[in-house]
Tab-separated table of N, CA and C in Angstrom:
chain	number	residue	atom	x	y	z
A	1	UNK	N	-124.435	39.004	-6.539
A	1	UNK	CA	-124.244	40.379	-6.091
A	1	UNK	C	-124.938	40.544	-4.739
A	2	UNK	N	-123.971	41.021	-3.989
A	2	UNK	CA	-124.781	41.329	-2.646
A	2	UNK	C	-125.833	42.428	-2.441
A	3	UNK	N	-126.630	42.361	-1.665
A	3	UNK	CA	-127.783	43.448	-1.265
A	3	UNK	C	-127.104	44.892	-1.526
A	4	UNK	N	-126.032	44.937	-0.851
A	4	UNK	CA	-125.308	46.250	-0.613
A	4	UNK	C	-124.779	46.161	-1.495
A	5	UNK	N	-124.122	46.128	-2.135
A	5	UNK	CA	-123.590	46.129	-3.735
A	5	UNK	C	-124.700	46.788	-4.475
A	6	UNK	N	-125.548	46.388	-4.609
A	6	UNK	CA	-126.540	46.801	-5.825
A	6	UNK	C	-127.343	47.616	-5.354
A	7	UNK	N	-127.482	48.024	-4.041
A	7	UNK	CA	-127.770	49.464	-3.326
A	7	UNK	C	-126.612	50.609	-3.877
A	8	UNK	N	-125.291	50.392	-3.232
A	8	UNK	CA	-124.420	51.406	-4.216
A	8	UNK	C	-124.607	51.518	-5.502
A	9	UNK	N	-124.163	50.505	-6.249
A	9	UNK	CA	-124.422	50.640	-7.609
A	9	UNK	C	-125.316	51.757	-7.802
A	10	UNK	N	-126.573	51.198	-7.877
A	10	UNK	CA	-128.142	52.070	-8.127
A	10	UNK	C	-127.523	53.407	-7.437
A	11	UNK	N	-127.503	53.582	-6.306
A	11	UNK	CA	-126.875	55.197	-5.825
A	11	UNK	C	-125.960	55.999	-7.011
A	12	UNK	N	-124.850	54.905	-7.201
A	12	UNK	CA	-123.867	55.510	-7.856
A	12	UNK	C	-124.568	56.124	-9.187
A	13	UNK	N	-125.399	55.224	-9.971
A	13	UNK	CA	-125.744	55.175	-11.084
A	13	UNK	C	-126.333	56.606	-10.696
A	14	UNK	N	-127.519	56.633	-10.030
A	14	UNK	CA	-128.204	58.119	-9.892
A	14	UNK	C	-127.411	59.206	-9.930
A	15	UNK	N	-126.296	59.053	-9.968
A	15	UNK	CA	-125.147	60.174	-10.330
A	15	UNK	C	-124.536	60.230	-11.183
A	16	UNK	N	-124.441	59.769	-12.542
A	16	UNK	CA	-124.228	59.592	-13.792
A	16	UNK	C	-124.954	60.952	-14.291
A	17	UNK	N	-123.858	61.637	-14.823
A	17	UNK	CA	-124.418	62.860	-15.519
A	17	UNK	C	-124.202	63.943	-15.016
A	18	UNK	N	-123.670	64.012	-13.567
A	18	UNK	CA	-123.737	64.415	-12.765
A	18	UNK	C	-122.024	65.426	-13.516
A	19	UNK	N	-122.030	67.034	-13.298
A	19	UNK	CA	-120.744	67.507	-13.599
A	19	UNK	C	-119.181	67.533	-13.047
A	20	UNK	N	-118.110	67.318	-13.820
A	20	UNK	CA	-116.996	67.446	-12.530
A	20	UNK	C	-117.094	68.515	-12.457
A	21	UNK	N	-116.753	68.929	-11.417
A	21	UNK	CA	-116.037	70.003	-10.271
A	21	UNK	C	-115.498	69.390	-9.033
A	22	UNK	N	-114.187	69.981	-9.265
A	22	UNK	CA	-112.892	69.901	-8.538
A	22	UNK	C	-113.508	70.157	-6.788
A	23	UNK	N	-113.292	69.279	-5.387
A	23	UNK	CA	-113.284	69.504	-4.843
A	23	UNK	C	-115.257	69.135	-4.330
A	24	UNK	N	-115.939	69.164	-5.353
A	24	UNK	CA	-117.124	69.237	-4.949
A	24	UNK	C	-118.155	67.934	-4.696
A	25	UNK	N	-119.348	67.707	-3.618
A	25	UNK	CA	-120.064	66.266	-4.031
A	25	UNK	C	-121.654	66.344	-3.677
A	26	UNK	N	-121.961	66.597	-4.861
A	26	UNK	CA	-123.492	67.477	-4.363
A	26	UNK	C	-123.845	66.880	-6.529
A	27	UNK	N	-124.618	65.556	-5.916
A	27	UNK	CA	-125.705	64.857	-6.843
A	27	UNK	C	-126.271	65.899	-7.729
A	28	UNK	N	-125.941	65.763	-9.003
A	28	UNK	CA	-127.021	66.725	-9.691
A	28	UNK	C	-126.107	68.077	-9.794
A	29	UNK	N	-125.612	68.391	-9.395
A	29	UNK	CA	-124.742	69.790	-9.471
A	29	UNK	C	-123.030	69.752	-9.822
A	30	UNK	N	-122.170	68.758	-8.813
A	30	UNK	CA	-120.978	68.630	-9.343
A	30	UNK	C	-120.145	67.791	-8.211
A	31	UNK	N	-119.093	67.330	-8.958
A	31	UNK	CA	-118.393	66.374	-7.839
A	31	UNK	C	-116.797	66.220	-9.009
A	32	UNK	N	-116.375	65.892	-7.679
A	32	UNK	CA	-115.372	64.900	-8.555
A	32	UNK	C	-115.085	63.485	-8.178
A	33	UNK	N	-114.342	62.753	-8.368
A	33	UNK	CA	-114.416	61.108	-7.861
A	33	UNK	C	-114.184	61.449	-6.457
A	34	UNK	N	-113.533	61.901	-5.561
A	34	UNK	CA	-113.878	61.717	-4.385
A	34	UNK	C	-114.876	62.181	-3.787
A	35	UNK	N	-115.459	62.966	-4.506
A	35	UNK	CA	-116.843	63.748	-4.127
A	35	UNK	C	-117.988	62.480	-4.157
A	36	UNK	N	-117.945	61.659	-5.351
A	36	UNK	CA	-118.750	61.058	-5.570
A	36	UNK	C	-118.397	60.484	-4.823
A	37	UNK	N	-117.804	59.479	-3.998
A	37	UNK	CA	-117.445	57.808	-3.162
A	37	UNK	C	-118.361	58.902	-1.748
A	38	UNK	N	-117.788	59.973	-1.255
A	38	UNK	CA	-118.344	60.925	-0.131
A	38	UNK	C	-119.709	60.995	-0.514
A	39	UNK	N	-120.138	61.548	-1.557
A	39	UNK	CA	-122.047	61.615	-1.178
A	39	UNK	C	-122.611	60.025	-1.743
A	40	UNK	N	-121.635	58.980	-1.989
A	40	UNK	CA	-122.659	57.552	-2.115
A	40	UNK	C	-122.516	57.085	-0.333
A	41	UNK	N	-121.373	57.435	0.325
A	41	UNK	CA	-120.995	57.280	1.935
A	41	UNK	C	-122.221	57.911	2.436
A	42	UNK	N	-122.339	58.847	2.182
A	42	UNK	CA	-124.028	59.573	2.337
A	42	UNK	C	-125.420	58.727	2.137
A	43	UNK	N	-125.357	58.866	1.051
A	43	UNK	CA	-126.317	57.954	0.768
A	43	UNK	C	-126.628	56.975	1.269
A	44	UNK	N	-126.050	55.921	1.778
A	44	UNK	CA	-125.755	54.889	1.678
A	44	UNK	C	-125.303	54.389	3.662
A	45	UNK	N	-124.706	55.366	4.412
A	45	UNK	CA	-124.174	55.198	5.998
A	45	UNK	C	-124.685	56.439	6.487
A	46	UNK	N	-124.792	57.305	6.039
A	46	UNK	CA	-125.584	58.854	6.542
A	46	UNK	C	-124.340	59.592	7.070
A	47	UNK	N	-124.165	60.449	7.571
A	47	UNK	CA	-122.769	61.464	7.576
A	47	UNK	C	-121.733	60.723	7.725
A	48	UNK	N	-121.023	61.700	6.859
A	48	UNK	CA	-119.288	61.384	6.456
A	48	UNK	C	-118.781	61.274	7.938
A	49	UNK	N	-117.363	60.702	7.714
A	49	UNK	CA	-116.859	60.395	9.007
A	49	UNK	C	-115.934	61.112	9.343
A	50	UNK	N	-115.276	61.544	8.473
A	50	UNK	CA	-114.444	62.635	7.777
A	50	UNK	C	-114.921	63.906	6.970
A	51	UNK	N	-113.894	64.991	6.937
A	51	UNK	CA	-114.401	65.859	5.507
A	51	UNK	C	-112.903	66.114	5.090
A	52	UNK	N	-112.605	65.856	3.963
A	52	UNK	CA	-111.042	65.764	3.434
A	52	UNK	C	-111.319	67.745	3.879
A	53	UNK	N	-109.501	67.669	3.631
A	53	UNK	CA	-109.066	68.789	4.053
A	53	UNK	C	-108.963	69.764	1.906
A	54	UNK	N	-108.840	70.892	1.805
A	54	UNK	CA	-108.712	71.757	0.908
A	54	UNK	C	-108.041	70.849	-0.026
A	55	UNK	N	-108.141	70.163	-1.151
A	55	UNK	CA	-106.817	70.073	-2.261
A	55	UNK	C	-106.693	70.139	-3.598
A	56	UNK	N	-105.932	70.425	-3.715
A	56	UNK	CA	-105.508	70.798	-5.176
A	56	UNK	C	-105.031	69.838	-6.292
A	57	UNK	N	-105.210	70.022	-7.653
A	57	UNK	CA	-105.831	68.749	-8.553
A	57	UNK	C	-103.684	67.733	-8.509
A	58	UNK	N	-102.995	68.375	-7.801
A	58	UNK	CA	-101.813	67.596	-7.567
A	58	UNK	C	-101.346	67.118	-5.870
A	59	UNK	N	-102.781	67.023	-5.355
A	59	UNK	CA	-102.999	66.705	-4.275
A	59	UNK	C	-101.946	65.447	-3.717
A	60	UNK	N	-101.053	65.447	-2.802
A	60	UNK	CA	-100.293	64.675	-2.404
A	60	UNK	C	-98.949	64.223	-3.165
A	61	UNK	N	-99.174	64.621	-3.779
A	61	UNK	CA	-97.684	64.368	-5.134
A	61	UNK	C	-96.343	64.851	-4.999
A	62	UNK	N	-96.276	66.540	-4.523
A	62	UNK	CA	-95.291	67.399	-3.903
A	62	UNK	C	-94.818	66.385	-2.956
A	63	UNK	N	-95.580	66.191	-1.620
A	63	UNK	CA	-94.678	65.414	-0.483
A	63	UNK	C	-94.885	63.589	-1.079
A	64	UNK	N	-95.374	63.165	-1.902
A	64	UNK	CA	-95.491	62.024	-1.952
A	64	UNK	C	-96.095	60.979	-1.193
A	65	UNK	N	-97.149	61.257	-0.569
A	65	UNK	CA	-97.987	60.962	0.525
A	65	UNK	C	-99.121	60.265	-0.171
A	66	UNK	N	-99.767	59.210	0.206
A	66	UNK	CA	-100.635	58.179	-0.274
A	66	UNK	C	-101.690	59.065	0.561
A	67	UNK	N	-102.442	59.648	0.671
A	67	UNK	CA	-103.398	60.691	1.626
A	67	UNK	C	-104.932	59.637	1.239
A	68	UNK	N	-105.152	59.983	0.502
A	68	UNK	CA	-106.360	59.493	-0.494
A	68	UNK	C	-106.443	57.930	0.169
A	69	UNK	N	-105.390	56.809	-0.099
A	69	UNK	CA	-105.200	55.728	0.266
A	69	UNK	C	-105.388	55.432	1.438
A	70	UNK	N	-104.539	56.559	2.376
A	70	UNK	CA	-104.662	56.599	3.822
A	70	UNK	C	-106.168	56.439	4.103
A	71	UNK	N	-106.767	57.622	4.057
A	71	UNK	CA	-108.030	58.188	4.270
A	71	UNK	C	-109.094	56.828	4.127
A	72	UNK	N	-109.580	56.174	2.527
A	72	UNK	CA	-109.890	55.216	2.419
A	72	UNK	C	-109.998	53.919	3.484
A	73	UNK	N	-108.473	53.802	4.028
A	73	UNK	CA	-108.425	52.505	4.197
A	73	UNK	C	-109.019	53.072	5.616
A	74	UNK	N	-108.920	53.823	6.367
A	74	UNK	CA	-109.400	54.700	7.756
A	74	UNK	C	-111.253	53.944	8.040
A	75	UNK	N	-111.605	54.234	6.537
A	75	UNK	CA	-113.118	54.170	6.670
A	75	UNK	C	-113.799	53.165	5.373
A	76	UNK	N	-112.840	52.548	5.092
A	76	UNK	CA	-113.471	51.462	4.321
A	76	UNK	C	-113.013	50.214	4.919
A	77	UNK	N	-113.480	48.927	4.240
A	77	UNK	CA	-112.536	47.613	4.263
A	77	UNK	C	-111.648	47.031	3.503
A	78	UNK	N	-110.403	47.411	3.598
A	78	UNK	CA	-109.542	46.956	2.635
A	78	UNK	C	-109.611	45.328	2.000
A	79	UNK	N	-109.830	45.374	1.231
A	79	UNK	CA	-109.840	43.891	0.499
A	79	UNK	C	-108.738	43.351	-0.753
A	80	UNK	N	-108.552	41.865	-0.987
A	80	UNK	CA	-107.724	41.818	-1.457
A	80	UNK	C	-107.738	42.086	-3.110
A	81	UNK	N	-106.535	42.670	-4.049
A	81	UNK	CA	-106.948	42.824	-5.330
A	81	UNK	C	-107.654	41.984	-6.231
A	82	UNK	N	-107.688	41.074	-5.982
A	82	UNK	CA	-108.420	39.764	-6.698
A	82	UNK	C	-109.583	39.345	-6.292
A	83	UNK	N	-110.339	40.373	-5.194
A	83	UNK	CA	-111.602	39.660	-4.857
A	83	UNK	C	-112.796	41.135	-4.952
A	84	UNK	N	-112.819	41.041	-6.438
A	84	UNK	CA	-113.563	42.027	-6.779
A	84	UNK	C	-114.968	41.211	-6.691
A	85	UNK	N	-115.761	42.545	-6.323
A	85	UNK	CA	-117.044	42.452	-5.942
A	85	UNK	C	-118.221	43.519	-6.844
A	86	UNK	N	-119.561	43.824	-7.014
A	86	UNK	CA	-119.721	44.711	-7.406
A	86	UNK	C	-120.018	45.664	-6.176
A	87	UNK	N	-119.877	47.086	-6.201
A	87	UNK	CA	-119.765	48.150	-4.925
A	87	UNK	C	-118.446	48.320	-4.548
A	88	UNK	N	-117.630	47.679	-4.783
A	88	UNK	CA	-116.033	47.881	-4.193
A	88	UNK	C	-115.739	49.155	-4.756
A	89	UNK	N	-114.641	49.906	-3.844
A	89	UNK	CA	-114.670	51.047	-3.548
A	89	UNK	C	-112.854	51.170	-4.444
A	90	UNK	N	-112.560	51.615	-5.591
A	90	UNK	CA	-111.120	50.787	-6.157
A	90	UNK	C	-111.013	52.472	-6.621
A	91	UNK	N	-109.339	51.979	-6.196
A	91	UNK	CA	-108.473	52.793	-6.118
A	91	UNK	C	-107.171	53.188	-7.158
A	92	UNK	N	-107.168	54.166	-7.676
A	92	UNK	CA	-105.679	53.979	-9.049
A	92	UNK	C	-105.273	55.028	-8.896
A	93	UNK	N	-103.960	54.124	-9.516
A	93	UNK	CA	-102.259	54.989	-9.528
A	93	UNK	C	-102.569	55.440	-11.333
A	94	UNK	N	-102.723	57.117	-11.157
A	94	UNK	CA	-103.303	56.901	-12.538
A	94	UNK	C	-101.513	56.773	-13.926
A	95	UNK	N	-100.882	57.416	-13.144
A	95	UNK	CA	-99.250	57.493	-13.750
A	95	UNK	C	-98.530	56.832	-12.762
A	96	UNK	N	-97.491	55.734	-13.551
A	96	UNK	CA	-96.206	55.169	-13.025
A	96	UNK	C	-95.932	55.750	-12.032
A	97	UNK	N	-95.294	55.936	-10.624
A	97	UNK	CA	-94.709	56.932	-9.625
A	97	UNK	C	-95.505	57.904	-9.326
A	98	UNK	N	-96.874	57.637	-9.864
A	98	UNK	CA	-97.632	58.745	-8.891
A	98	UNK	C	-97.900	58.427	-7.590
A	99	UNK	N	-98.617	59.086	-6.584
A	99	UNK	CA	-99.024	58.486	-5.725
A	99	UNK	C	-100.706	58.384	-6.519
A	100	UNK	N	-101.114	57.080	-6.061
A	100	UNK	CA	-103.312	56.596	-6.226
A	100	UNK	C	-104.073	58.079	-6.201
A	101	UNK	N	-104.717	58.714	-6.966
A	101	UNK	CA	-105.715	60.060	-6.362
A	101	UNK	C	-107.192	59.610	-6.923
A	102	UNK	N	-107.593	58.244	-7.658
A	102	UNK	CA	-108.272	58.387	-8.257
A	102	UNK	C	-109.108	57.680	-7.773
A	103	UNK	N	-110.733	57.214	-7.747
A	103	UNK	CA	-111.872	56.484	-7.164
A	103	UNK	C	-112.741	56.393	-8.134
A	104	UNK	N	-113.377	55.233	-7.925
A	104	UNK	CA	-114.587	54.539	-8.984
A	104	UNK	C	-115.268	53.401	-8.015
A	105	UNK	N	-116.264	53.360	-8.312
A	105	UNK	CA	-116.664	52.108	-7.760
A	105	UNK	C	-117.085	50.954	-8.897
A	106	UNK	N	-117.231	49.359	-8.404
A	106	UNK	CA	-117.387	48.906	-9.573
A	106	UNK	C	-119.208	48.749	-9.420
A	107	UNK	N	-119.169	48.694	-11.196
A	107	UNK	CA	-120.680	48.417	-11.261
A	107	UNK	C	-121.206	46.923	-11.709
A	108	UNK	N	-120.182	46.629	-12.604
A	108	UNK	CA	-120.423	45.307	-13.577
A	108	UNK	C	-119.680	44.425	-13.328
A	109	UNK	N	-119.432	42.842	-13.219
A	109	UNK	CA	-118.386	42.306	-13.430
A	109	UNK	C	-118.127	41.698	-14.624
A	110	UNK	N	-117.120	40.596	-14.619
A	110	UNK	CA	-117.397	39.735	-16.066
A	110	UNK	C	-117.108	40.345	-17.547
A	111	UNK	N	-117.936	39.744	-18.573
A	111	UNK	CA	-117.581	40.385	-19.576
A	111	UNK	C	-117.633	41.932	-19.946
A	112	UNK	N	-118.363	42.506	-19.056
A	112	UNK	CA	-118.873	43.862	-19.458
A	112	UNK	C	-118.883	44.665	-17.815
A	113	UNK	N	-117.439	44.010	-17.788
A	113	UNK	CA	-117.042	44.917	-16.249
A	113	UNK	C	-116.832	46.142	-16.679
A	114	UNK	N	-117.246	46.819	-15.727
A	114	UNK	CA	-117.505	48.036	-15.531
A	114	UNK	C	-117.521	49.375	-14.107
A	115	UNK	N	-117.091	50.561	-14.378
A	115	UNK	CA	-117.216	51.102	-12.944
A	115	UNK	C	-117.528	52.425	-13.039
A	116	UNK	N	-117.829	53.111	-12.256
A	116	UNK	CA	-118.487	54.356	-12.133
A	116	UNK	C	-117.364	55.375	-11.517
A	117	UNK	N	-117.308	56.573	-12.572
A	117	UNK	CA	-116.201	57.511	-11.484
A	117	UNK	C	-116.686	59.145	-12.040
A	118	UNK	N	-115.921	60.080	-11.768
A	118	UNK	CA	-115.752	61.299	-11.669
A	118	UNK	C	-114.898	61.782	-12.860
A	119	UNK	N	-115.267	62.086	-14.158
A	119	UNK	CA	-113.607	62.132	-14.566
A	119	UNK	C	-113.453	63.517	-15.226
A	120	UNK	N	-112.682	64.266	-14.859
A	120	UNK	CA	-112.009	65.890	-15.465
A	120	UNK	C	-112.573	65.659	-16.796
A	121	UNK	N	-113.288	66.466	-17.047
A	121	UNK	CA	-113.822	66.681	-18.403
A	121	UNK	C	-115.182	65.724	-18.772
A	122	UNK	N	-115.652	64.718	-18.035
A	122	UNK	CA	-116.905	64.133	-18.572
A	122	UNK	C	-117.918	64.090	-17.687
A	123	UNK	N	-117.430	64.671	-16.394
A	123	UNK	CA	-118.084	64.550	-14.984
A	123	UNK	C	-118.418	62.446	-14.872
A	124	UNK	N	-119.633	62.457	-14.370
A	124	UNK	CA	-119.865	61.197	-13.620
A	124	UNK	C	-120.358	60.032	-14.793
A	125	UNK	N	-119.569	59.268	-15.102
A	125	UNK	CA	-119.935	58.315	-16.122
A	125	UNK	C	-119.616	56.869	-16.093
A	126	UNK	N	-120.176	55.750	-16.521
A	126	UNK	CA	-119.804	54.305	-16.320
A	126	UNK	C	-118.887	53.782	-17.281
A	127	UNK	N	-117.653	53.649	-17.244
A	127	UNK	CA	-116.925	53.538	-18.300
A	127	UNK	C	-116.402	52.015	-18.284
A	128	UNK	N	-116.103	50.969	-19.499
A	128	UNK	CA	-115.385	50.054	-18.832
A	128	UNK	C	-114.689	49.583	-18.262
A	129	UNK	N	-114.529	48.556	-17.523
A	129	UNK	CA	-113.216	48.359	-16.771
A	129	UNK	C	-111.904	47.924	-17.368
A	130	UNK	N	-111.681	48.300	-18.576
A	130	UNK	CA	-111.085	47.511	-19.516
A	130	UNK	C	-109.112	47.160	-18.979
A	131	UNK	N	-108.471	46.697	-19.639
A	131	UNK	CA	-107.143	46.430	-19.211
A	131	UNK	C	-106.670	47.689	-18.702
A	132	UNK	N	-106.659	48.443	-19.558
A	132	UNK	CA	-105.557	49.793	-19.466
A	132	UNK	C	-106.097	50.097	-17.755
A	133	UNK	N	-107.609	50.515	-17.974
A	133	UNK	CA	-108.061	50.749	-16.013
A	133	UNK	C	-107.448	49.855	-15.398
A	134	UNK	N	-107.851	48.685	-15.725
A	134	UNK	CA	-107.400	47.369	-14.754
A	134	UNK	C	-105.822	47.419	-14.245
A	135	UNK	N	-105.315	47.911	-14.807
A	135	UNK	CA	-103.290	47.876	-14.593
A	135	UNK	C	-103.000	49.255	-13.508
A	136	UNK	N	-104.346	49.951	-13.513
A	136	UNK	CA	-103.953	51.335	-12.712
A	136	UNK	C	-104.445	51.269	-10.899
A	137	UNK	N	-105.344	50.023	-10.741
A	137	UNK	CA	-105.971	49.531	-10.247
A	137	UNK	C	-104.629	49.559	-9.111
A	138	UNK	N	-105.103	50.092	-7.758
A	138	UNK	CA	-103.837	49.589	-6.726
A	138	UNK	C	-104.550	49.250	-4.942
A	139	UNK	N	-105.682	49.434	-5.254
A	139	UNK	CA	-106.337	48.972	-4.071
A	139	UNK	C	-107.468	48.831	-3.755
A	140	UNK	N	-108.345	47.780	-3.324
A	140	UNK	CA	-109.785	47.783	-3.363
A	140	UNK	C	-110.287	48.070	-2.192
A	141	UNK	N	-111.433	48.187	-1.733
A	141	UNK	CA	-112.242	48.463	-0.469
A	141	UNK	C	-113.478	48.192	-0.742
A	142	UNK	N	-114.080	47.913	0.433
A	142	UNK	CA	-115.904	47.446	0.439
A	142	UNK	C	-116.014	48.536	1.731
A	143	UNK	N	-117.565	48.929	1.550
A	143	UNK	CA	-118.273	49.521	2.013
A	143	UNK	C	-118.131	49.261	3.512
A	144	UNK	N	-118.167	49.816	4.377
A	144	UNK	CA	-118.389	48.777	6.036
A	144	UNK	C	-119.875	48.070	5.872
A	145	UNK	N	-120.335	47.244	6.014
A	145	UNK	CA	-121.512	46.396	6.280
A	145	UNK	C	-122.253	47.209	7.229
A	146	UNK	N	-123.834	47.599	6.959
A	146	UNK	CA	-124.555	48.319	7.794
A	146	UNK	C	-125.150	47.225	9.043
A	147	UNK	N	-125.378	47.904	9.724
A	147	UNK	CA	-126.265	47.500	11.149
A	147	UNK	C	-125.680	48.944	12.268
């Protein structure tokens, strides 16, 4: 595991418990998965580079626009699906023909892979990475490397 890997992680983890709310990313109070990947970007590079625009929980779906994906790949490093790391920044199509809205980062690999996300109804929790996640899985990213 790299240095930076297990810097996120630990970040991420400190946000476990943490409540959803739609739209929001404020440790300790409420977030949702993109809230969370935005205040570990915090944590972790110091101001956002971006601030997503207003959206609503069917965000990009109406026009069919990968927005989320876009955005990501803008300010992460796209990497390939098979070269999971722990800290990778992974991305899912949560329904067939949706467009991706969803974010986790990973925490664990191996037998007891694992990743950290935002989820409607449980707020911020480490859940496994098990098959069913794994198949929703449509794009990875790493952190940019600090200096």
């Amino acid at each position: 595991m790299s240095e930076q890997g297990a810097r996120i992680v630990a970040a991420a983890r400190g946000w476990i418990g943490t409540p959803y709310r739609h739209q929001a990313a404020c440790r300790g109070a409420g977030c949702d998965c993109l809230g969370l990947v935005r205040g570990l970007w915090r944590e972790i590079k110091g101001a956002e580079p971006e601030r997503p625009p207003a959206y609503s929980m069917d965000w990009s779906e109406p026009a069919r626009q990968e927005a989320l994906w876009q955005a990501a790949a803008r300010h992460f490093l796209a990497k390939d699906l098979a070269q999971e790391a722990v800290g990778d920044v992974i991305l899912f199509r949560m329904r067939e023909g949706s467009v991706a809205k969803h974010l986790g980062v990973v925490a664990e690999l191996g037998a007891h892979a694992s990743f950290i996300h935002a989820y409607s109804g449980h707020g911020v929790v480490e859940t496994a990475l098990s098959a069913p996640w794994r198949r929703r899985i449509v794009a990875r990213f790493a952190f940019p490397e600090e200096g």
